[in-house]
Short mmCIF file of C-alpha atoms and ligand atoms in Angstrom, two decimals:
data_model
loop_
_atom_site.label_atom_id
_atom_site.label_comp_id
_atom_site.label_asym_id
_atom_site.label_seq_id
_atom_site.Cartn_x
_atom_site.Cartn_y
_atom_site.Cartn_z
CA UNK A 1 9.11 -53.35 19.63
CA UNK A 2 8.64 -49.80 20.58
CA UNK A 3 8.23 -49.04 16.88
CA UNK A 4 5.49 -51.33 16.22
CA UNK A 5 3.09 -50.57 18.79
CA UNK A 6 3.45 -46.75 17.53
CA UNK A 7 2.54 -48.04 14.18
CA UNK A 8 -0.51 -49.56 14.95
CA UNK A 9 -1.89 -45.98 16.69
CA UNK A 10 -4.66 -44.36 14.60
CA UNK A 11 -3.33 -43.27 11.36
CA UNK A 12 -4.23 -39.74 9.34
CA UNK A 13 -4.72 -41.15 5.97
CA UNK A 14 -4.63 -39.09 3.03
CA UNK A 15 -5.79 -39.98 -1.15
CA UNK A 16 -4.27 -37.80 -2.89
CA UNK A 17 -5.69 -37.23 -6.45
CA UNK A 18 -4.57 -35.39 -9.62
CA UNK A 19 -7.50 -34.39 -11.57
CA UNK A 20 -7.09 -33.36 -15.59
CA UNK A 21 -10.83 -32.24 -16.83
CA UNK A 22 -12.61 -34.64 -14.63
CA UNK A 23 -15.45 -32.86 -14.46
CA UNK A 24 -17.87 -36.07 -15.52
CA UNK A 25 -16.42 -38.28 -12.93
CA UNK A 26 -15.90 -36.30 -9.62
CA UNK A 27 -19.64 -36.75 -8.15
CA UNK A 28 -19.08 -40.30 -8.22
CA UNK A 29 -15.66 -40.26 -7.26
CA UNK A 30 -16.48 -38.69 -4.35
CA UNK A 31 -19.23 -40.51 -3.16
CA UNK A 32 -17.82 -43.84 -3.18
CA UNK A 33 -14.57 -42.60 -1.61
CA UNK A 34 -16.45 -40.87 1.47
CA UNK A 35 -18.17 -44.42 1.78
CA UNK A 36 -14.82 -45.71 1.82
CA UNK A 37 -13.33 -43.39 4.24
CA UNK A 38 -16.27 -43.06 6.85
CA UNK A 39 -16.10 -47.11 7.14
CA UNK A 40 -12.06 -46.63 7.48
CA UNK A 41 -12.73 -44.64 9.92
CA UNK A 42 -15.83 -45.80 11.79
CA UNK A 43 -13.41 -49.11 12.03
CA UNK A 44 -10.48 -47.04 14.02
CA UNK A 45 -7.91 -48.01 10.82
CA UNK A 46 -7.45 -44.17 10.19
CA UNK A 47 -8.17 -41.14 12.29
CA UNK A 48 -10.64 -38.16 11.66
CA UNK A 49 -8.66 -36.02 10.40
CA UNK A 50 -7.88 -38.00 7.09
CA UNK A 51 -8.67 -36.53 4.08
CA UNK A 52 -9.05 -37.41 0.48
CA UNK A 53 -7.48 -34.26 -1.45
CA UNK A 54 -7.70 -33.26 -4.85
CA UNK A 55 -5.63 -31.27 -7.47
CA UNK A 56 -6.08 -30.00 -10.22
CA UNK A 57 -3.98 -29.82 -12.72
CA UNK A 58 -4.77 -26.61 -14.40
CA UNK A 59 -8.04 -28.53 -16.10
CA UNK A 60 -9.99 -26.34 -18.51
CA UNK A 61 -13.43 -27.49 -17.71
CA UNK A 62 -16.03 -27.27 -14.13
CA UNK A 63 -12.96 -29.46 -12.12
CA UNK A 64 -11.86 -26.80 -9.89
CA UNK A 65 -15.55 -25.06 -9.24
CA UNK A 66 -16.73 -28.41 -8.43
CA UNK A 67 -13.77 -29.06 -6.27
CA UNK A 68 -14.23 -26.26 -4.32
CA UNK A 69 -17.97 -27.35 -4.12
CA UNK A 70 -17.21 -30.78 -2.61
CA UNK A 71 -14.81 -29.33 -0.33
CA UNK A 72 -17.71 -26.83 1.30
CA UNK A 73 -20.04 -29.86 1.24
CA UNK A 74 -18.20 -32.56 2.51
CA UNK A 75 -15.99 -32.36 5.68
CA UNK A 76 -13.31 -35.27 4.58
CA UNK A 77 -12.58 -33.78 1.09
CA UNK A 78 -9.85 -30.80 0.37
CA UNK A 79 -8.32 -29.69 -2.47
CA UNK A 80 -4.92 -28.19 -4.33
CA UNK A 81 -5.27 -26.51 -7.74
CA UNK A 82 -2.14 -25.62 -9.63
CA UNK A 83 -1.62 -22.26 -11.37
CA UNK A 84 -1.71 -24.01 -14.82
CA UNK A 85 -1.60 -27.55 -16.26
CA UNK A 86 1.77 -28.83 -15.13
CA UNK A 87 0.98 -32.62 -16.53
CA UNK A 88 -0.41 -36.22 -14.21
CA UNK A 89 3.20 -36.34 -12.69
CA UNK A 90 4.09 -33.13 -11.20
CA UNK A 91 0.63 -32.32 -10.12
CA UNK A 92 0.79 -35.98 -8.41
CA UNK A 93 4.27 -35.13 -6.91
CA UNK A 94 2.46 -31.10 -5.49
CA UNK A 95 -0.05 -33.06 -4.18
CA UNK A 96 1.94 -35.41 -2.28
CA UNK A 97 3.94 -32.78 -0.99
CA UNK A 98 1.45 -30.84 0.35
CA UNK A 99 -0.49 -34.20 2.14
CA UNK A 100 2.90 -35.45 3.65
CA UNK A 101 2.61 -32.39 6.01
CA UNK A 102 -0.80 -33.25 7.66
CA UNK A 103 -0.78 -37.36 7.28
CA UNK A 104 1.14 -40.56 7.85
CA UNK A 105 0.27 -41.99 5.12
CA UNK A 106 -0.51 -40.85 1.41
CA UNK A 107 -2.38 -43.33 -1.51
CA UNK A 108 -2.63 -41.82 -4.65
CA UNK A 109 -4.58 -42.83 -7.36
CA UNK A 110 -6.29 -41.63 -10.46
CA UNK A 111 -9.67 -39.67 -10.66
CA UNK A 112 -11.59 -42.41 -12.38
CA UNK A 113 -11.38 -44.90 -10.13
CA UNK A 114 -9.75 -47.64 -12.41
CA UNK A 115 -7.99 -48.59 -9.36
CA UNK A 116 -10.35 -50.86 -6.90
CA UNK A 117 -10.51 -48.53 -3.93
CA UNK A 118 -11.21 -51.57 -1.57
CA UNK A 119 -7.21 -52.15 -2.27
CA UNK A 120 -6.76 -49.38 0.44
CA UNK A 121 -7.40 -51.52 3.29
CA UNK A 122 -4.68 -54.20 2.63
CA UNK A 123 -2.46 -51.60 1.82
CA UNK A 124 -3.14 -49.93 5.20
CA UNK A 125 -2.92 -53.23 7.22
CA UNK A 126 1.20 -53.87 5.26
CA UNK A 127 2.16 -49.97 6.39
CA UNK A 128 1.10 -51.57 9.67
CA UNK A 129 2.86 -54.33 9.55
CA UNK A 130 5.97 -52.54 8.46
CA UNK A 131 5.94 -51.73 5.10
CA UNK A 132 7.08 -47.53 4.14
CA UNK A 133 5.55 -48.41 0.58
CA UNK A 134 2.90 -50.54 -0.80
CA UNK A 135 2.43 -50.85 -4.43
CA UNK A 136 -0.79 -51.64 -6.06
CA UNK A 137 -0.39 -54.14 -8.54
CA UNK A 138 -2.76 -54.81 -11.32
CA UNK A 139 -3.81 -58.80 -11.43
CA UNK A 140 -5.67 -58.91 -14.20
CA UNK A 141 -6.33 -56.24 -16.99
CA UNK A 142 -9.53 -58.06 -18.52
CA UNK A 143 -11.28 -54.75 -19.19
CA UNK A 144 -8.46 -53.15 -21.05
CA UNK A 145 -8.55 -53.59 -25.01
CA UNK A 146 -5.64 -55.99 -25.86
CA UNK A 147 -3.60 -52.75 -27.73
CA UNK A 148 -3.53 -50.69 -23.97
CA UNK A 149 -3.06 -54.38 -22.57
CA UNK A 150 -0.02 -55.08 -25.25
CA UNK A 151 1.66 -51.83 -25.27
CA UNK A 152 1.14 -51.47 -21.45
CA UNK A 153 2.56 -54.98 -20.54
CA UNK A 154 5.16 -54.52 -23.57
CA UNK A 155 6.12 -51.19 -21.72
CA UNK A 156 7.08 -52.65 -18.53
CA UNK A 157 9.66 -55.58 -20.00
CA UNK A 158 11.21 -52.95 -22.02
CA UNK A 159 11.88 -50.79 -18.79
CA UNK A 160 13.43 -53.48 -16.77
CA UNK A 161 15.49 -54.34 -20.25
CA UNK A 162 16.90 -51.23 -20.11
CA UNK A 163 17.55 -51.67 -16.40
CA UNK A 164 14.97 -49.13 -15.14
CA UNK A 165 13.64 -50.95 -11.83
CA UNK A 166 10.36 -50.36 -11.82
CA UNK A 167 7.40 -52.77 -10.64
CA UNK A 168 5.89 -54.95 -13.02
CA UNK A 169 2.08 -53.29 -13.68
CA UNK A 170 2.24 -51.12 -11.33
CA UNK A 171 0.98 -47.63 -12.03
CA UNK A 172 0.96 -44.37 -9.47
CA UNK A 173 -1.84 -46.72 -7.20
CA UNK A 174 0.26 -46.81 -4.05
CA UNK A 175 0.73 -45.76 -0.64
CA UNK A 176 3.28 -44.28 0.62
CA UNK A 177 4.60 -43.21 4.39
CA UNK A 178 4.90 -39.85 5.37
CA UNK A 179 9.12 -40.58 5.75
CA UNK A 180 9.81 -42.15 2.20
CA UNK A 181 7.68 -38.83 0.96
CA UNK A 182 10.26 -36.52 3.28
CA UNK A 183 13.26 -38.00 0.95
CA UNK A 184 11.13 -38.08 -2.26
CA UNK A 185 11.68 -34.65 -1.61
CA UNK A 186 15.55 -35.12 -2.24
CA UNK A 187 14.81 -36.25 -5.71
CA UNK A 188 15.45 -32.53 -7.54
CA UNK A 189 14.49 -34.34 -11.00
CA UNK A 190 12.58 -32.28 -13.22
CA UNK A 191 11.57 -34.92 -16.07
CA UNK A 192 9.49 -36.69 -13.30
CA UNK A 193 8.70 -40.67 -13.66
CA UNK A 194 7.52 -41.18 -10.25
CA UNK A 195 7.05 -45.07 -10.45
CA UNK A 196 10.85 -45.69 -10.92
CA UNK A 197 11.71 -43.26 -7.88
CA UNK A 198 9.92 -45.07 -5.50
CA UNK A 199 12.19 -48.02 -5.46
CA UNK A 200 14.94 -46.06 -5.56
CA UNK A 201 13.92 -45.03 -1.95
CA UNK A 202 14.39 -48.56 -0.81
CA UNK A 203 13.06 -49.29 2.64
CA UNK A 204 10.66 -52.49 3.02
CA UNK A 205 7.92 -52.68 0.78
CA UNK A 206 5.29 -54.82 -0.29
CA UNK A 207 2.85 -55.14 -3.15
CA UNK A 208 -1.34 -55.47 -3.45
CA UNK A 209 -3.26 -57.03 -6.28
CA UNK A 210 -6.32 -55.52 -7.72
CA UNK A 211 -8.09 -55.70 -10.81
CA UNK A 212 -8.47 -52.95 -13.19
CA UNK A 213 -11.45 -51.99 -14.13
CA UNK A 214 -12.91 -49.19 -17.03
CA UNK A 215 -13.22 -45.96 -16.78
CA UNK A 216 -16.80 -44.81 -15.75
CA UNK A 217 -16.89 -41.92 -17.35
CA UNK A 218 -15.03 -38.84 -19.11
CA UNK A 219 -12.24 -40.27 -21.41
CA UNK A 220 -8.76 -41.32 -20.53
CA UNK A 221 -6.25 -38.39 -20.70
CA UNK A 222 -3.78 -40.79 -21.91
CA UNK A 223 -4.20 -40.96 -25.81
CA UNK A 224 -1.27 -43.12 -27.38
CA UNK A 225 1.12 -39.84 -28.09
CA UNK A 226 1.15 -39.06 -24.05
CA UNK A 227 1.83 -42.70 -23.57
CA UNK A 228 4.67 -43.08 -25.67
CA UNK A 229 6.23 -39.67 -24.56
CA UNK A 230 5.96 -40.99 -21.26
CA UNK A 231 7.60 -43.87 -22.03
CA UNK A 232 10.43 -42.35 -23.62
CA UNK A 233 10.70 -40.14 -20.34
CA UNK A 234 10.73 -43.08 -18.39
CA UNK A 235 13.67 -44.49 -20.63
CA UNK A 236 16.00 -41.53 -20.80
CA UNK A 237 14.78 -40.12 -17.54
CA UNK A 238 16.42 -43.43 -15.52
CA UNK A 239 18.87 -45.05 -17.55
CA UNK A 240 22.32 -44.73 -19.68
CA UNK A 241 21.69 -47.51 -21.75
CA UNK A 242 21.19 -46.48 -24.50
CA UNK A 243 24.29 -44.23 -23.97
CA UNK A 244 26.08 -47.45 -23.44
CA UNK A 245 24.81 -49.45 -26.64
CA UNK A 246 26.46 -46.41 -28.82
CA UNK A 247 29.82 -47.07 -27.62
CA UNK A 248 29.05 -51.10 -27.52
CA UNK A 249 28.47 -50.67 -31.88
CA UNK A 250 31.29 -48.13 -31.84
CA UNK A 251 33.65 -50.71 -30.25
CA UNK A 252 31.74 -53.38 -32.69
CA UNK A 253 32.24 -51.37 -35.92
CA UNK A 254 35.76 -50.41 -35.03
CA UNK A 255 36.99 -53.98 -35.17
CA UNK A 256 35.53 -54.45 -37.83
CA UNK A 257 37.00 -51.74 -39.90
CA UNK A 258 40.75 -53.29 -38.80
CA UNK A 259 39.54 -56.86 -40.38
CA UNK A 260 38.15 -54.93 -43.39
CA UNK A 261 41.70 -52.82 -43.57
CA UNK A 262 42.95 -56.65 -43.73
CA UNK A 263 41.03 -57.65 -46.01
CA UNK A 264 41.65 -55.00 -48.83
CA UNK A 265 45.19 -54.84 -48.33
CA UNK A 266 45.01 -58.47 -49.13
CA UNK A 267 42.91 -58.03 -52.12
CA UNK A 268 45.28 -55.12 -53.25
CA UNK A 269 47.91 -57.18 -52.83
CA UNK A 270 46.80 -59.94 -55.27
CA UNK A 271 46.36 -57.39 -57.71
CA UNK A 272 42.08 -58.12 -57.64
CA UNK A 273 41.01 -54.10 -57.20
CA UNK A 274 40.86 -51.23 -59.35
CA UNK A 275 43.26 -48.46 -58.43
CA UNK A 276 41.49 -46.25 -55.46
CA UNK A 277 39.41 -48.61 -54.63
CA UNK A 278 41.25 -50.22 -51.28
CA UNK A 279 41.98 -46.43 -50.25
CA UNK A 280 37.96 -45.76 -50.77
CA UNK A 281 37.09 -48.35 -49.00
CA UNK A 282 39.92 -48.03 -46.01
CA UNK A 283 39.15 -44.58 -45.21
CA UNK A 284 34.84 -45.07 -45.03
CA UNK A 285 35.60 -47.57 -42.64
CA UNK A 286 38.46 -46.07 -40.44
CA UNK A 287 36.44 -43.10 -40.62
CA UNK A 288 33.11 -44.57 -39.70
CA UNK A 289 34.32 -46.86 -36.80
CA UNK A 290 36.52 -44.00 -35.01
CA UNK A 291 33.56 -41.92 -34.97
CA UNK A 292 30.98 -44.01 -33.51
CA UNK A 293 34.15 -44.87 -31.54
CA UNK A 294 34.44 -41.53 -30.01
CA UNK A 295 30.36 -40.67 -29.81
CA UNK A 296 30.52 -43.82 -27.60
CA UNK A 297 33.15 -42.00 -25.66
CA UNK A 298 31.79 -38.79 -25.25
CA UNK A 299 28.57 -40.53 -24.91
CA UNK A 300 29.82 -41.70 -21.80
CA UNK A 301 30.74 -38.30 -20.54
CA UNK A 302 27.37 -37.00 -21.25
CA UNK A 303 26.13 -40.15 -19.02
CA UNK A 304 28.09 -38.67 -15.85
CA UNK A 305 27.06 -35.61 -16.36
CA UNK A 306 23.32 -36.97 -16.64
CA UNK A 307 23.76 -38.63 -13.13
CA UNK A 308 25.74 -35.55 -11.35
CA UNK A 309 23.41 -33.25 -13.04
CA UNK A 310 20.37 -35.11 -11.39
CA UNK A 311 21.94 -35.08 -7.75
CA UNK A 312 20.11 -37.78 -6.54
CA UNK A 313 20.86 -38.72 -2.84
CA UNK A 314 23.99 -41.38 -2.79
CA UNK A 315 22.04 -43.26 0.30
CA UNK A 316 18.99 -43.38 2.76
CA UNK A 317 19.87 -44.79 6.30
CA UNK A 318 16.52 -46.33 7.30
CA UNK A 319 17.67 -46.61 11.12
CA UNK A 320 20.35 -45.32 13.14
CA UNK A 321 20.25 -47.88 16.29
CA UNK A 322 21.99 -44.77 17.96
CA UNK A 323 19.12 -42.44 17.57
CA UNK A 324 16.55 -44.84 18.53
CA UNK A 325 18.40 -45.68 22.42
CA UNK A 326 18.52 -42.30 23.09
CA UNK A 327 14.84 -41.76 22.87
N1 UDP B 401 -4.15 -36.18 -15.26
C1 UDP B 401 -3.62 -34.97 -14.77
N2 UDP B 401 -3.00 -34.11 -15.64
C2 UDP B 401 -2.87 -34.40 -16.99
C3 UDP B 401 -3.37 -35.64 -17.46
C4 UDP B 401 -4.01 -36.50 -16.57
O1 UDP B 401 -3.71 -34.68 -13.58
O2 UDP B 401 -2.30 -33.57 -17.71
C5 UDP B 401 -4.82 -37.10 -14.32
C6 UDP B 401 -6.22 -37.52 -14.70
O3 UDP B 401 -7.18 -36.58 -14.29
C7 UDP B 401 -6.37 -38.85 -13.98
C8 UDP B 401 -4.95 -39.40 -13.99
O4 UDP B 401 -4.10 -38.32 -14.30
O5 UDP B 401 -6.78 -38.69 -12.63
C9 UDP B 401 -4.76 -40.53 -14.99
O6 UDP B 401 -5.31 -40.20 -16.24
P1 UDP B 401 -6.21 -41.22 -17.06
O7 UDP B 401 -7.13 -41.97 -16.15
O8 UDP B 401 -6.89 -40.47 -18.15
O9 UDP B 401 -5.13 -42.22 -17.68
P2 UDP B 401 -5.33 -43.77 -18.09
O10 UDP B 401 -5.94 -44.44 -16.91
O11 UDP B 401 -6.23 -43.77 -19.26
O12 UDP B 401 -3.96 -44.26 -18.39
MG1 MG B 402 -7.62 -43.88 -15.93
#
C-alpha cells in the first residue's frame, strides 16, 4: 500500500531523444512536445523539473547548433551530444543513462515524431498503476508503404522464431522506470538491440497502442541496408539458434551417411558398382557428416562462450519483503 501512494506523487518525466541529422524536423519537434509537456504538467501528472532531452548522435548537419539553441530558448528542453556518430542504439542507451539520474521515468522515442506523442499519457497513468515498463505498440501501420509494412511485420515473426522475445511491433517508443534503467545498466553488451533487453528485465509491464504515422520531414535514417544489419544484430545478438540448427543437420546428415554406408555395401555386394566407386562414395559421406557433426559440436562451445562472454545478470529480485519492513 505504502508503495502505491508513493507512486502516484508528482513524477520528473524525461523524453529522451536520439537525433541523426534532424536538422529539418527539430523546430517542430519541439514545439509540439513543449505543448505536450506544459499540459502534463499544468495537469500535476509530472513535475517541473521534467525535461525532454536530446542527443545527438554525432549528426553532420545544424542538429547540435540548433540543439543548443532550443536548450537557451526553452526552459524544459536539454541536450547530450556524443563525441562522434555512435549509431540510433547506443546514443539511445547514453541518453537514457544520463536521464535515469535526474527522473523517474524515461520515454524515448524517435526525432520525427512517427510515434503519437499523446501515447505518453496512458503510458504515464500504467507506471502509475504499477507497471516498471510500458511498451508502445503500433496498431495500425496504414501510412507505411506495404515493403516497410512487410519486411517490418516479417521481421518480428522471424525474431520470436528464432526465440528472441521481443514485443510484437514494438519499436524503442517506451517508457521506462528509473529502476529497470539502474539494471539496464548490468547489460555490458556491446552489439546493442535494446528492444529484446527490455524483457529480459522482467518486472510488470504493460503495452499502449498508437498509430504510426509519416515522417514530417527530413528522410528516414533507416534505408533497407541499416535495417537488415539491424536485423541480423538482433538475430545473433540474442539467440544460439542458429548455432543449434548446425548441429541439428550435422546429426541429420550423419545418419544419413550410415544408411548410405548400407546402402553401397549392399550394392557392392551384388556386384552392381564399378570398382572405387562404393569407397568414393563411403568416404564423401563419412567425411561430410562427421564434419558438420563436429561444427555442430564446437558450435555449441562457441554458444557458451557467447552467453558467458555477454555476462548478463543470472536474476533481478523485484522485492525483498525484508527490505521493505524495515523501512
Ligand atoms: N538515429 C540516430 N543515429 C543514427 C541513425 C538514426 O540517432 O545513426 C535516430 C534518428 O535521428 C531518429 C531515430 O534514430 O530519431 C530513428 O530514425 P528514423 O526515424 O530515420 O528511422 P525509421 O523511423 O525510418 O525506421
Ligand atoms: Mg522515423
Amino acid at each position: 500500500m505504502k508503495k502505491d501512494v508513493k507512486k502516484k506523487k508528482n513524477i520528473t518525466l524525461y523524453v529522451v531523444i536520439p537525433c541523426y541529422n534532424e536538422e529539418a524536423v527539430l523546430s517542430e519537434t519541439t514545439k509540439r512536445l513543449k505543448e505536450k509537456l506544459e499540459k502534463l504538467i499544468k495537469q500535476k501528472v509530472v513535475s517541473t523539473d521534467s525535461r525532454v532531452m536530446y542527443v545527438n548522435d554525432g549528426s553532420r548537419d545544424k542538429t547540435w547548433e540548433l540543439i543548443e539553441k532550443i536548450h537557451k530558448e526553452e526552459q524544459l528542453f536539454t541536450g547530450l551530444c556524443l563525441s562522434r556518430n555512435r549509431g540510433h542504439q547506443n546514443a539511445l542507451l547514453a541518453g537514457l543513462m544520463t536521464a535515469k539520474n535526474y527522473a523517474d521515468v524515461v520515454i524515448s522515442m524517435d526525432a520525427d515524431l512517427q510515434d503519437d506523442i499523446d501515447a505518453i499519457d496512458e503510458m504515464i497513468e500504467k507506471y502509475n498503476t504499477g507497471s516498471d515498463i510500458v511498451y508502445g505498440v503500433r496498431s495500425a501501420r496504414k501510412e507505411d508503404t506495404w515493403f516497410k509494412r512487410i519486411t517490418a511485420e516479417g521481421f518480428y515473426k522471424f525474431m520470436s522464431k528464432m526465440g528472441v522475445d521481443i514485443v510484437y511491433n514494438h519499436a524503442d517508443y517506451r517508457l521506462t522506470s528509473r529502476r529497470a534503467l539502474n539494471y539496464l545498466e548490468n547489460y555490458k553488451e556491446v552489439n546493442l538491440f535494446l528492444r529484446g533487453m527490455f524483457p529480459l528485465i522482467g518486472f510488470s509491464s504493460d503495452v499502449v497502442y498508437y498509430e504510426r504515422k509519416q515522417r514530417f520531414a527530413g528522410e528516414s535514417k533507416y534505408p533497407l541496408k541499416k535495417m537488415l544489419s539491424f536485423a541480423w544484430d538482433g538475430i545473433t545478438s540474442f539467440s544460439i539458434r542458429p548455432i543449434k540448427l548446425v548441429l541439428t543437420l550435422g546429426v541429420v546428415i550423419f545418419f544419413i551417411s550410415i544408411l548410405i554406408l548400407l546402402y553401397s555395401f549392399i550394392v557392392k555386394l551384388l556386384g552392381y558398382t564399378v570398382p572405387g566407386w562404393t569407397f568414393t562414395i563411403c568416404s564423401i559421406w563419412i567425411v561430410a557428416g562427421l564434419e558438420m557433426l563436429s561444427l555442430g559440436i564446437i558450435g555449441e562451445y562457441i554458444g557458451k562462450i557467447y552467453n558467458e562472454v555477454k555476462a548478463r545478470p543470472r536474476y533481478i529480485i523485484a522485492r525483498n519483503l525484508n527490505e521493505e519492513e524495515e523501512k
